Amino acid sequence: MRPAGTRHLPFGAALRDAGLAALIAAGLFLPMVGLRTDVDPNGALYLRTRWTDVLLLMAIVFAGRFLMRLWQEWKAGRQGPSLGKRFAGPLSRSGRLAAPALLLFAVLLPAIPGIGRYELDLGILVLTYVMLGWGLNIVVGLAGLLDLGYVAFYAVGAYSYALLAQNFGLSFWVCLPLAGILAAFWGVLLGFPVLRLRGDYLAIVTLGFGEIIRLVLLNWVSLTGGPNGIAGIPRPTFFGLSFSLGGGPGTFAGFFGLEPSPTHRVVFLYYLILALALLTNWVTLRLRRQPLGRAWEAMREDEIACRSLGINITVTKLTAFALGAMFGGFAGAFFATRQAFISPESFTFIESAIILAIVVLGGLGSQLGVAIAALVLIGGFEVFRDLQEWRMLVFGGAMVLIMIWKPRGLVGSRTPSVALGERRTISAAMVAEGRG
Amino acid sequence: MSAPLLEIRDVSTFYGAVEALKGVSLTVAPGEIVTLIGANGAGKSTLLMTICGDPRARAGRVIFDGQDITEQPTHRIVRGGIAQSPEGRRVFPRMSVHENLLMGAQSSGINPAPGLEQVFTLFPRLKEREAQRAGTLSGGEQQMLAIARALMAQPRLLLLDEPSLGLAPLVSRQIFQAIRRLNAETGLTVLLVEQNANQALRLAHRGYVLVTGRITLSGTGRELLARPEVRDAYLGGH
Ligand SMILES: Nc1ncnc2c1ncn2[C@@H]1O[C@H](COP(=O)(O)OP(=O)(O)OP(=O)(O)O)[C@@H](O)[C@H]1O
Ligand SMILES: [Mg+2]
């Protein structure tokens, strides 16, 4: 902290505020941390108390809250009253550069020296979540339908690919659209019963739907292999060329006369998921400028007004569910071909929660925000892997910090889908034509 | 008298077991401005919403331009030429004025360009604010936008629910003037719900008084203005 000599800072208010936060922390941590049941050497349960840990946690909360308040006041005093505006400005301006820069980085990543297999695998993971985030963004961010079971469509896509490829010997490129269509079909199926639901009720039903799909996969052993999952899922080919290490004429390395290397497949998978993610983004951006996308956003803003304008709410909702689900299905098919093994364990609620967190942190509806949030969250998970059980704490703390710093998500401002500057010049030209 | 554009015959609407409209009948002729006045909770908004099929009439018929539209889905009704500016404006706050207007033309699938030109001549203020988010407009501007958005569908019948709600007298007069102009210049038929009975009855050709779900009085605007029961109940001693 800068010394506060130049400006009067409300220490009293900050102290009171921090004290209150510490009290709340005490309420939470006393039972959660302070009391712990342990087993003594004789095998009997006993209650262990950890008051010092509670005090430590309270002190951390107190100090954190106190510093945060002072920092906010100091910033506000220095820069004028509107904190939110100050952040919105530079980020949305630099946003115009950030998107192409990120894209360039993503395209060039495999060529950057020092980028090895580990980094590429991490890149694939991040891009998978970027794609899932963009897919869910259609449902939650644009159409405003809170979906807590998105992972179900990811699972449908993955199992569709695995079963179709194994039982019918279909190639990845045939299965990919099929997986998307099947997932979209399930999206519509989910959409029908929830047409009349909104907000928290919708969230509960979609949550249940996600669990139902997982439980079916877990228990329908004859089809899905149950908890054992499906192994030996065919890997993707490059226009019919496999990535096996044999180096024969039918392989990628053999055809191009390269030294066979496992990296080829990783690079190929990387570009595959990058292309799929960009497809999701492109479709979303296109649709936002069209009547359907505009209707999604209008429905998010005010469903009753939409009705009074004659918008067909049924069609609008179902298309949002179907399209979001389809991209989830694509991502699932990719996941299956990349892992070569899937089981219900990969499709638990926590996945839905992470994808939703990416969308919300990204600032509901912002494409760039979703990409950054996926990078921060999934990359962050990886970076803090060494922290082991502390990882979730760091993760939660980071989320809280982001929500304090930018309550509307990383990229919280919405840009209109119609650029008026352009339209004005066009209409001016038309007027001139008509008169001339 | 020419065939009515809108005819409502003995319509009853229920919210659960509560009967909000108890056999309402009224007609609106082409080119007319008809106003519906009544106290809070009389069922005025319910009547306008019932015309659009949401909620649906449980008994009676709604006939628009000779066609029975009672059972038609809402989007079909709106496509057929009825547009509504709902109570409380309900603009899309995070979308721009321009996008809000486009939403109005969307369901009928018509080209928005002529509609935009029309509403911008009617409300030049909206033209200045075209790129602004609708949620940051003033109350009066939002009301203008709500009416303009309904007009974008190029309707034959415009339903307006309390367009002067919460507006300063000067602004509400501007809105009423715009309605009069629309009616005079394009022959647009208007069914207007108002609390501001004085202004509404002066503007309208005819009016109806709705009391707890029933029509109790009807007549020309001037007739109703002269009725003592209307003066006492709705004009506040004017
Ligand atoms: N969605 C609803 N569910 C249940 N009851 C409703 C609903 N909407 C309206 N009502 C009831 O129906 C009656 C008529 O309401 P309506 O909104 O039509 O009145 P109004 O004449 O428009 O009143 P105001 O001038 O206050 O807008 C009221 O008693 C109201 O409580
Ligand atoms: Mg009302």
PDB file of N, CA, C and O in Angstrom, chain B residues 161-222:
ATOM      1  N   ASP B 161     -50.596   0.143 -24.196  1.00  0.00           N
ATOM      2  CA  ASP B 161     -50.967   0.007 -22.785  1.00  0.00           C
ATOM      3  C   ASP B 161     -50.278   1.087 -21.966  1.00  0.00           C
ATOM      4  O   ASP B 161     -49.071   1.029 -21.735  1.00  0.00           O
ATOM      5  N   GLU B 162     -51.051   2.056 -21.544  1.00  0.00           N
ATOM      6  CA  GLU B 162     -50.592   3.165 -20.705  1.00  0.00           C
ATOM      7  C   GLU B 162     -49.310   3.820 -21.212  1.00  0.00           C
ATOM      8  O   GLU B 162     -48.288   3.799 -20.531  1.00  0.00           O
ATOM      9  N   PRO B 163     -49.367   4.423 -22.392  1.00  0.00           N
ATOM     10  CA  PRO B 163     -48.152   5.067 -22.913  1.00  0.00           C
ATOM     11  C   PRO B 163     -47.717   6.284 -22.103  1.00  0.00           C
ATOM     12  O   PRO B 163     -46.553   6.669 -22.194  1.00  0.00           O
ATOM     13  N   SER B 164     -48.603   6.865 -21.287  1.00  0.00           N
ATOM     14  CA  SER B 164     -48.184   8.070 -20.558  1.00  0.00           C
ATOM     15  C   SER B 164     -47.725   7.742 -19.146  1.00  0.00           C
ATOM     16  O   SER B 164     -47.439   8.647 -18.368  1.00  0.00           O
ATOM     17  N   LEU B 165     -47.616   6.454 -18.824  1.00  0.00           N
ATOM     18  CA  LEU B 165     -47.259   6.035 -17.461  1.00  0.00           C
ATOM     19  C   LEU B 165     -45.929   6.642 -17.020  1.00  0.00           C
ATOM     20  O   LEU B 165     -44.898   6.448 -17.649  1.00  0.00           O
ATOM     21  N   GLY B 166     -45.986   7.394 -15.942  1.00  0.00           N
ATOM     22  CA  GLY B 166     -44.765   7.931 -15.348  1.00  0.00           C
ATOM     23  C   GLY B 166     -44.077   9.014 -16.154  1.00  0.00           C
ATOM     24  O   GLY B 166     -42.889   9.273 -15.960  1.00  0.00           O
ATOM     25  N   LEU B 167     -44.788   9.660 -17.066  1.00  0.00           N
ATOM     26  CA  LEU B 167     -44.146  10.690 -17.881  1.00  0.00           C
ATOM     27  C   LEU B 167     -44.601  12.083 -17.434  1.00  0.00           C
ATOM     28  O   LEU B 167     -45.736  12.267 -16.979  1.00  0.00           O
ATOM     29  N   ALA B 168     -43.704  13.056 -17.594  1.00  0.00           N
ATOM     30  CA  ALA B 168     -44.064  14.438 -17.308  1.00  0.00           C
ATOM     31  C   ALA B 168     -45.148  14.877 -18.301  1.00  0.00           C
ATOM     32  O   ALA B 168     -45.191  14.370 -19.424  1.00  0.00           O
ATOM     33  N   PRO B 169     -46.030  15.817 -17.883  1.00  0.00           N
ATOM     34  CA  PRO B 169     -47.149  16.214 -18.755  1.00  0.00           C
ATOM     35  C   PRO B 169     -46.708  16.598 -20.166  1.00  0.00           C
ATOM     36  O   PRO B 169     -47.341  16.190 -21.144  1.00  0.00           O
ATOM     37  N   LEU B 170     -45.600  17.316 -20.251  1.00  0.00           N
ATOM     38  CA  LEU B 170     -45.159  17.762 -21.575  1.00  0.00           C
ATOM     39  C   LEU B 170     -44.822  16.569 -22.460  1.00  0.00           C
ATOM     40  O   LEU B 170     -45.231  16.504 -23.622  1.00  0.00           O
ATOM     41  N   VAL B 171     -44.109  15.606 -21.889  1.00  0.00           N
ATOM     42  CA  VAL B 171     -43.693  14.438 -22.673  1.00  0.00           C
ATOM     43  C   VAL B 171     -44.910  13.600 -23.047  1.00  0.00           C
ATOM     44  O   VAL B 171     -45.039  13.125 -24.176  1.00  0.00           O
ATOM     45  N   SER B 172     -45.834  13.455 -22.090  1.00  0.00           N
ATOM     46  CA  SER B 172     -46.995  12.625 -22.408  1.00  0.00           C
ATOM     47  C   SER B 172     -47.823  13.300 -23.494  1.00  0.00           C
ATOM     48  O   SER B 172     -48.397  12.635 -24.352  1.00  0.00           O
ATOM     49  N   ARG B 173     -47.844  14.632 -23.493  1.00  0.00           N
ATOM     50  CA  ARG B 173     -48.557  15.328 -24.576  1.00  0.00           C
ATOM     51  C   ARG B 173     -47.893  15.036 -25.931  1.00  0.00           C
ATOM     52  O   ARG B 173     -48.571  14.820 -26.924  1.00  0.00           O
ATOM     53  N   GLN B 174     -46.558  15.018 -25.933  1.00  0.00           N
ATOM     54  CA  GLN B 174     -45.843  14.686 -27.181  1.00  0.00           C
ATOM     55  C   GLN B 174     -46.235  13.308 -27.682  1.00  0.00           C
ATOM     56  O   GLN B 174     -46.478  13.108 -28.870  1.00  0.00           O
ATOM     57  N   ILE B 175     -46.316  12.359 -26.745  1.00  0.00           N
ATOM     58  CA  ILE B 175     -46.668  10.994 -27.136  1.00  0.00           C
ATOM     59  C   ILE B 175     -48.078  10.967 -27.727  1.00  0.00           C
ATOM     60  O   ILE B 175     -48.317  10.367 -28.780  1.00  0.00           O
ATOM     61  N   PHE B 176     -49.016  11.642 -27.055  1.00  0.00           N
ATOM     62  CA  PHE B 176     -50.389  11.666 -27.564  1.00  0.00           C
ATOM     63  C   PHE B 176     -50.452  12.325 -28.936  1.00  0.00           C
ATOM     64  O   PHE B 176     -51.191  11.884 -29.815  1.00  0.00           O
ATOM     65  N   GLN B 177     -49.657  13.378 -29.105  1.00  0.00           N
ATOM     66  CA  GLN B 177     -49.631  14.034 -30.416  1.00  0.00           C
ATOM     67  C   GLN B 177     -49.140  13.079 -31.495  1.00  0.00           C
ATOM     68  O   GLN B 177     -49.672  13.053 -32.602  1.00  0.00           O
ATOM     69  N   ALA B 178     -48.134  12.298 -31.134  1.00  0.00           N
ATOM     70  CA  ALA B 178     -47.598  11.345 -32.109  1.00  0.00           C
ATOM     71  C   ALA B 178     -48.666  10.323 -32.496  1.00  0.00           C
ATOM     72  O   ALA B 178     -48.800   9.961 -33.666  1.00  0.00           O
ATOM     73  N   ILE B 179     -49.458   9.874 -31.508  1.00  0.00           N
ATOM     74  CA  ILE B 179     -50.514   8.903 -31.812  1.00  0.00           C
ATOM     75  C   ILE B 179     -51.543   9.529 -32.744  1.00  0.00           C
ATOM     76  O   ILE B 179     -51.959   8.935 -33.743  1.00  0.00           O
ATOM     77  N   ARG B 180     -51.916  10.773 -32.441  1.00  0.00           N
ATOM     78  CA  ARG B 180     -52.888  11.458 -33.290  1.00  0.00           C
ATOM     79  C   ARG B 180     -52.367  11.586 -34.722  1.00  0.00           C
ATOM     80  O   ARG B 180     -53.080  11.362 -35.694  1.00  0.00           O
ATOM     81  N   ARG B 181     -51.083  11.942 -34.823  1.00  0.00           N
ATOM     82  CA  ARG B 181     -50.488  12.138 -36.142  1.00  0.00           C
ATOM     83  C   ARG B 181     -50.496  10.836 -36.945  1.00  0.00           C
ATOM     84  O   ARG B 181     -50.858  10.812 -38.110  1.00  0.00           O
ATOM     85  N   LEU B 182     -50.092   9.767 -36.247  1.00  0.00           N
ATOM     86  CA  LEU B 182     -50.072   8.456 -36.906  1.00  0.00           C
ATOM     87  C   LEU B 182     -51.443   8.108 -37.452  1.00  0.00           C
ATOM     88  O   LEU B 182     -51.599   7.661 -38.596  1.00  0.00           O
ATOM     89  N   ASN B 183     -52.447   8.328 -36.615  1.00  0.00           N
ATOM     90  CA  ASN B 183     -53.814   7.978 -36.979  1.00  0.00           C
ATOM     91  C   ASN B 183     -54.299   8.828 -38.151  1.00  0.00           C
ATOM     92  O   ASN B 183     -54.903   8.325 -39.094  1.00  0.00           O
ATOM     93  N   ALA B 184     -53.973  10.118 -38.099  1.00  0.00           N
ATOM     94  CA  ALA B 184     -54.456  11.016 -39.146  1.00  0.00           C
ATOM     95  C   ALA B 184     -53.727  10.770 -40.461  1.00  0.00           C
ATOM     96  O   ALA B 184     -54.333  10.772 -41.525  1.00  0.00           O
ATOM     97  N   GLU B 185     -52.412  10.543 -40.385  1.00  0.00           N
ATOM     98  CA  GLU B 185     -51.632  10.464 -41.624  1.00  0.00           C
ATOM     99  C   GLU B 185     -51.688   9.096 -42.276  1.00  0.00           C
ATOM    100  O   GLU B 185     -51.693   8.985 -43.492  1.00  0.00           O
ATOM    101  N   THR B 186     -51.683   8.036 -41.442  1.00  0.00           N
ATOM    102  CA  THR B 186     -51.633   6.702 -42.045  1.00  0.00           C
ATOM    103  C   THR B 186     -52.922   5.917 -41.860  1.00  0.00           C
ATOM    104  O   THR B 186     -53.049   4.812 -42.367  1.00  0.00           O
ATOM    105  N   GLY B 187     -53.867   6.489 -41.130  1.00  0.00           N
ATOM    106  CA  GLY B 187     -55.119   5.772 -40.918  1.00  0.00           C
ATOM    107  C   GLY B 187     -54.979   4.583 -40.001  1.00  0.00           C
ATOM    108  O   GLY B 187     -55.817   3.677 -40.003  1.00  0.00           O
ATOM    109  N   LEU B 188     -53.903   4.579 -39.191  1.00  0.00           N
ATOM    110  CA  LEU B 188     -53.672   3.461 -38.278  1.00  0.00           C
ATOM    111  C   LEU B 188     -54.778   3.393 -37.217  1.00  0.00           C
ATOM    112  O   LEU B 188     -55.164   4.411 -36.653  1.00  0.00           O
ATOM    113  N   THR B 189     -55.261   2.193 -36.978  1.00  0.00           N
ATOM    114  CA  THR B 189     -56.279   1.987 -35.952  1.00  0.00           C
ATOM    115  C   THR B 189     -55.594   1.754 -34.613  1.00  0.00           C
ATOM    116  O   THR B 189     -54.613   1.017 -34.540  1.00  0.00           O
ATOM    117  N   VAL B 190     -56.100   2.413 -33.561  1.00  0.00           N
ATOM    118  CA  VAL B 190     -55.423   2.348 -32.267  1.00  0.00           C
ATOM    119  C   VAL B 190     -56.422   1.979 -31.172  1.00  0.00           C
ATOM    120  O   VAL B 190     -57.517   2.548 -31.110  1.00  0.00           O
ATOM    121  N   LEU B 191     -56.025   1.016 -30.351  1.00  0.00           N
ATOM    122  CA  LEU B 191     -56.776   0.747 -29.116  1.00  0.00           C
ATOM    123  C   LEU B 191     -55.859   1.122 -27.962  1.00  0.00           C
ATOM    124  O   LEU B 191     -54.791   0.540 -27.787  1.00  0.00           O
ATOM    125  N   LEU B 192     -56.301   2.139 -27.211  1.00  0.00           N
ATOM    126  CA  LEU B 192     -55.422   2.792 -26.240  1.00  0.00           C
ATOM    127  C   LEU B 192     -55.951   2.573 -24.834  1.00  0.00           C
ATOM    128  O   LEU B 192     -57.099   2.901 -24.547  1.00  0.00           O
ATOM    129  N   VAL B 193     -55.111   2.029 -23.962  1.00  0.00           N
ATOM    130  CA  VAL B 193     -55.466   1.901 -22.552  1.00  0.00           C
ATOM    131  C   VAL B 193     -54.809   3.048 -21.803  1.00  0.00           C
ATOM    132  O   VAL B 193     -53.631   3.330 -22.031  1.00  0.00           O
ATOM    133  N   GLU B 194     -55.556   3.733 -20.973  1.00  0.00           N
ATOM    134  CA  GLU B 194     -54.972   4.895 -20.286  1.00  0.00           C
ATOM    135  C   GLU B 194     -55.508   5.088 -18.880  1.00  0.00           C
ATOM    136  O   GLU B 194     -56.670   4.808 -18.599  1.00  0.00           O
ATOM    137  N   GLN B 195     -54.645   5.551 -18.000  1.00  0.00           N
ATOM    138  CA  GLN B 195     -55.072   6.059 -16.697  1.00  0.00           C
ATOM    139  C   GLN B 195     -55.409   7.537 -16.823  1.00  0.00           C
ATOM    140  O   GLN B 195     -56.251   8.055 -16.107  1.00  0.00           O
ATOM    141  N   ASN B 196     -54.697   8.165 -17.730  1.00  0.00           N
ATOM    142  CA  ASN B 196     -54.876   9.595 -17.941  1.00  0.00           C
ATOM    143  C   ASN B 196     -56.127   9.808 -18.789  1.00  0.00           C
ATOM    144  O   ASN B 196     -56.064  10.089 -19.979  1.00  0.00           O
ATOM    145  N   ALA B 197     -57.298   9.669 -18.132  1.00  0.00           N
ATOM    146  CA  ALA B 197     -58.560   9.602 -18.867  1.00  0.00           C
ATOM    147  C   ALA B 197     -58.858  10.893 -19.616  1.00  0.00           C
ATOM    148  O   ALA B 197     -59.381  10.865 -20.738  1.00  0.00           O
ATOM    149  N   ASN B 198     -58.506  12.001 -19.020  1.00  0.00           N
ATOM    150  CA  ASN B 198     -58.805  13.289 -19.644  1.00  0.00           C
ATOM    151  C   ASN B 198     -58.178  13.390 -21.028  1.00  0.00           C
ATOM    152  O   ASN B 198     -58.864  13.583 -22.038  1.00  0.00           O
ATOM    153  N   GLN B 199     -56.857  13.231 -21.073  1.00  0.00           N
ATOM    154  CA  GLN B 199     -56.156  13.311 -22.360  1.00  0.00           C
ATOM    155  C   GLN B 199     -56.626  12.233 -23.316  1.00  0.00           C
ATOM    156  O   GLN B 199     -56.840  12.485 -24.499  1.00  0.00           O
ATOM    157  N   ALA B 200     -56.808  11.015 -22.793  1.00  0.00           N
ATOM    158  CA  ALA B 200     -57.157   9.896 -23.660  1.00  0.00           C
ATOM    159  C   ALA B 200     -58.517  10.124 -24.311  1.00  0.00           C
ATOM    160  O   ALA B 200     -58.689   9.903 -25.512  1.00  0.00           O
ATOM    161  N   LEU B 201     -59.485  10.590 -23.530  1.00  0.00           N
ATOM    162  CA  LEU B 201     -60.828  10.787 -24.085  1.00  0.00           C
ATOM    163  C   LEU B 201     -60.867  11.952 -25.073  1.00  0.00           C
ATOM    164  O   LEU B 201     -61.666  11.967 -26.006  1.00  0.00           O
ATOM    165  N   ARG B 202     -60.005  12.933 -24.863  1.00  0.00           N
ATOM    166  CA  ARG B 202     -59.926  14.026 -25.835  1.00  0.00           C
ATOM    167  C   ARG B 202     -59.355  13.546 -27.160  1.00  0.00           C
ATOM    168  O   ARG B 202     -59.755  13.999 -28.230  1.00  0.00           O
ATOM    169  N   LEU B 203     -58.415  12.621 -27.058  1.00  0.00           N
ATOM    170  CA  LEU B 203     -57.747  12.129 -28.264  1.00  0.00           C
ATOM    171  C   LEU B 203     -58.638  11.155 -29.026  1.00  0.00           C
ATOM    172  O   LEU B 203     -58.688  11.163 -30.259  1.00  0.00           O
ATOM    173  N   ALA B 204     -59.371  10.302 -28.285  1.00  0.00           N
ATOM    174  CA  ALA B 204     -60.035   9.163 -28.919  1.00  0.00           C
ATOM    175  C   ALA B 204     -61.343   9.562 -29.594  1.00  0.00           C
ATOM    176  O   ALA B 204     -61.993  10.528 -29.214  1.00  0.00           O
ATOM    177  N   HIS B 205     -61.685   8.765 -30.618  1.00  0.00           N
ATOM    178  CA  HIS B 205     -63.002   8.935 -31.222  1.00  0.00           C
ATOM    179  C   HIS B 205     -64.063   8.382 -30.284  1.00  0.00           C
ATOM    180  O   HIS B 205     -65.095   8.992 -30.074  1.00  0.00           O
ATOM    181  N   ARG B 206     -63.784   7.198 -29.739  1.00  0.00           N
ATOM    182  CA  ARG B 206     -64.745   6.581 -28.831  1.00  0.00           C
ATOM    183  C   ARG B 206     -64.005   6.013 -27.635  1.00  0.00           C
ATOM    184  O   ARG B 206     -62.785   5.847 -27.674  1.00  0.00           O
ATOM    185  N   GLY B 207     -64.769   5.705 -26.597  1.00  0.00           N
ATOM    186  CA  GLY B 207     -64.143   5.140 -25.413  1.00  0.00           C
ATOM    187  C   GLY B 207     -65.043   4.141 -24.721  1.00  0.00           C
ATOM    188  O   GLY B 207     -66.252   4.089 -24.951  1.00  0.00           O
ATOM    189  N   TYR B 208     -64.404   3.285 -23.919  1.00  0.00           N
ATOM    190  CA  TYR B 208     -65.144   2.337 -23.085  1.00  0.00           C
ATOM    191  C   TYR B 208     -64.622   2.480 -21.664  1.00  0.00           C
ATOM    192  O   TYR B 208     -63.444   2.759 -21.458  1.00  0.00           O
ATOM    193  N   VAL B 209     -65.513   2.257 -20.709  1.00  0.00           N
ATOM    194  CA  VAL B 209     -65.086   2.259 -19.316  1.00  0.00           C
ATOM    195  C   VAL B 209     -65.187   0.831 -18.796  1.00  0.00           C
ATOM    196  O   VAL B 209     -66.226   0.182 -18.933  1.00  0.00           O
ATOM    197  N   LEU B 210     -64.083   0.353 -18.232  1.00  0.00           N
ATOM    198  CA  LEU B 210     -64.026  -1.017 -17.726  1.00  0.00           C
ATOM    199  C   LEU B 210     -63.982  -0.959 -16.203  1.00  0.00           C
ATOM    200  O   LEU B 210     -63.151  -0.263 -15.617  1.00  0.00           O
ATOM    201  N   VAL B 211     -64.917  -1.662 -15.544  1.00  0.00           N
ATOM    202  CA  VAL B 211     -64.924  -1.715 -14.087  1.00  0.00           C
ATOM    203  C   VAL B 211     -64.913  -3.182 -13.672  1.00  0.00           C
ATOM    204  O   VAL B 211     -65.831  -3.930 -14.019  1.00  0.00           O
ATOM    205  N   THR B 212     -63.905  -3.577 -12.953  1.00  0.00           N
ATOM    206  CA  THR B 212     -63.699  -4.970 -12.492  1.00  0.00           C
ATOM    207  C   THR B 212     -64.169  -6.000 -13.510  1.00  0.00           C
ATOM    208  O   THR B 212     -65.032  -6.834 -13.242  1.00  0.00           O
ATOM    209  N   GLY B 213     -63.605  -5.921 -14.696  1.00  0.00           N
ATOM    210  CA  GLY B 213     -63.812  -6.962 -15.691  1.00  0.00           C
ATOM    211  C   GLY B 213     -65.083  -6.805 -16.517  1.00  0.00           C
ATOM    212  O   GLY B 213     -65.411  -7.685 -17.310  1.00  0.00           O
ATOM    213  N   ARG B 214     -65.831  -5.738 -16.327  1.00  0.00           N
ATOM    214  CA  ARG B 214     -67.046  -5.528 -17.125  1.00  0.00           C
ATOM    215  C   ARG B 214     -67.032  -4.141 -17.736  1.00  0.00           C
ATOM    216  O   ARG B 214     -66.591  -3.183 -17.112  1.00  0.00           O
ATOM    217  N   ILE B 215     -67.559  -4.034 -18.976  1.00  0.00           N
ATOM    218  CA  ILE B 215     -67.733  -2.715 -19.594  1.00  0.00           C
ATOM    219  C   ILE B 215     -68.997  -2.092 -19.005  1.00  0.00           C
ATOM    220  O   ILE B 215     -70.075  -2.693 -19.064  1.00  0.00           O
ATOM    221  N   THR B 216     -68.850  -0.908 -18.421  1.00  0.00           N
ATOM    222  CA  THR B 216     -70.033  -0.287 -17.821  1.00  0.00           C
ATOM    223  C   THR B 216     -70.553   0.881 -18.637  1.00  0.00           C
ATOM    224  O   THR B 216     -71.720   1.227 -18.529  1.00  0.00           O
ATOM    225  N   LEU B 217     -69.697   1.496 -19.421  1.00  0.00           N
ATOM    226  CA  LEU B 217     -70.107   2.677 -20.176  1.00  0.00           C
ATOM    227  C   LEU B 217     -69.377   2.675 -21.505  1.00  0.00           C
ATOM    228  O   LEU B 217     -68.260   2.189 -21.610  1.00  0.00           O
ATOM    229  N   SER B 218     -70.030   3.258 -22.517  1.00  0.00           N
ATOM    230  CA  SER B 218     -69.301   3.480 -23.758  1.00  0.00           C
ATOM    231  C   SER B 218     -69.912   4.668 -24.458  1.00  0.00           C
ATOM    232  O   SER B 218     -71.033   5.077 -24.150  1.00  0.00           O
ATOM    233  N   GLY B 219     -69.173   5.249 -25.394  1.00  0.00           N
ATOM    234  CA  GLY B 219     -69.694   6.409 -26.111  1.00  0.00           C
ATOM    235  C   GLY B 219     -68.558   7.142 -26.774  1.00  0.00           C
ATOM    236  O   GLY B 219     -67.398   6.693 -26.717  1.00  0.00           O
ATOM    237  N   THR B 220     -68.845   8.274 -27.409  1.00  0.00           N
ATOM    238  CA  THR B 220     -67.766   9.054 -28.006  1.00  0.00           C
ATOM    239  C   THR B 220     -66.966   9.681 -26.881  1.00  0.00           C
ATOM    240  O   THR B 220     -67.434   9.783 -25.742  1.00  0.00           O
ATOM    241  N   GLY B 221     -65.770  10.095 -27.221  1.00  0.00           N
ATOM    242  CA  GLY B 221     -64.904  10.676 -26.216  1.00  0.00           C
ATOM    243  C   GLY B 221     -65.579  11.850 -25.525  1.00  0.00           C
ATOM    244  O   GLY B 221     -65.537  11.983 -24.303  1.00  0.00           O
ATOM    245  N   ARG B 222     -66.232  12.696 -26.328  1.00  0.00           N
ATOM    246  CA  ARG B 222     -66.842  13.885 -25.745  1.00  0.00           C
ATOM    247  C   ARG B 222     -67.989  13.505 -24.819  1.00  0.00           C
ATOM    248  O   ARG B 222     -68.132  14.051 -23.734  1.00  0.00           O
TER     249      ARG B 222
END
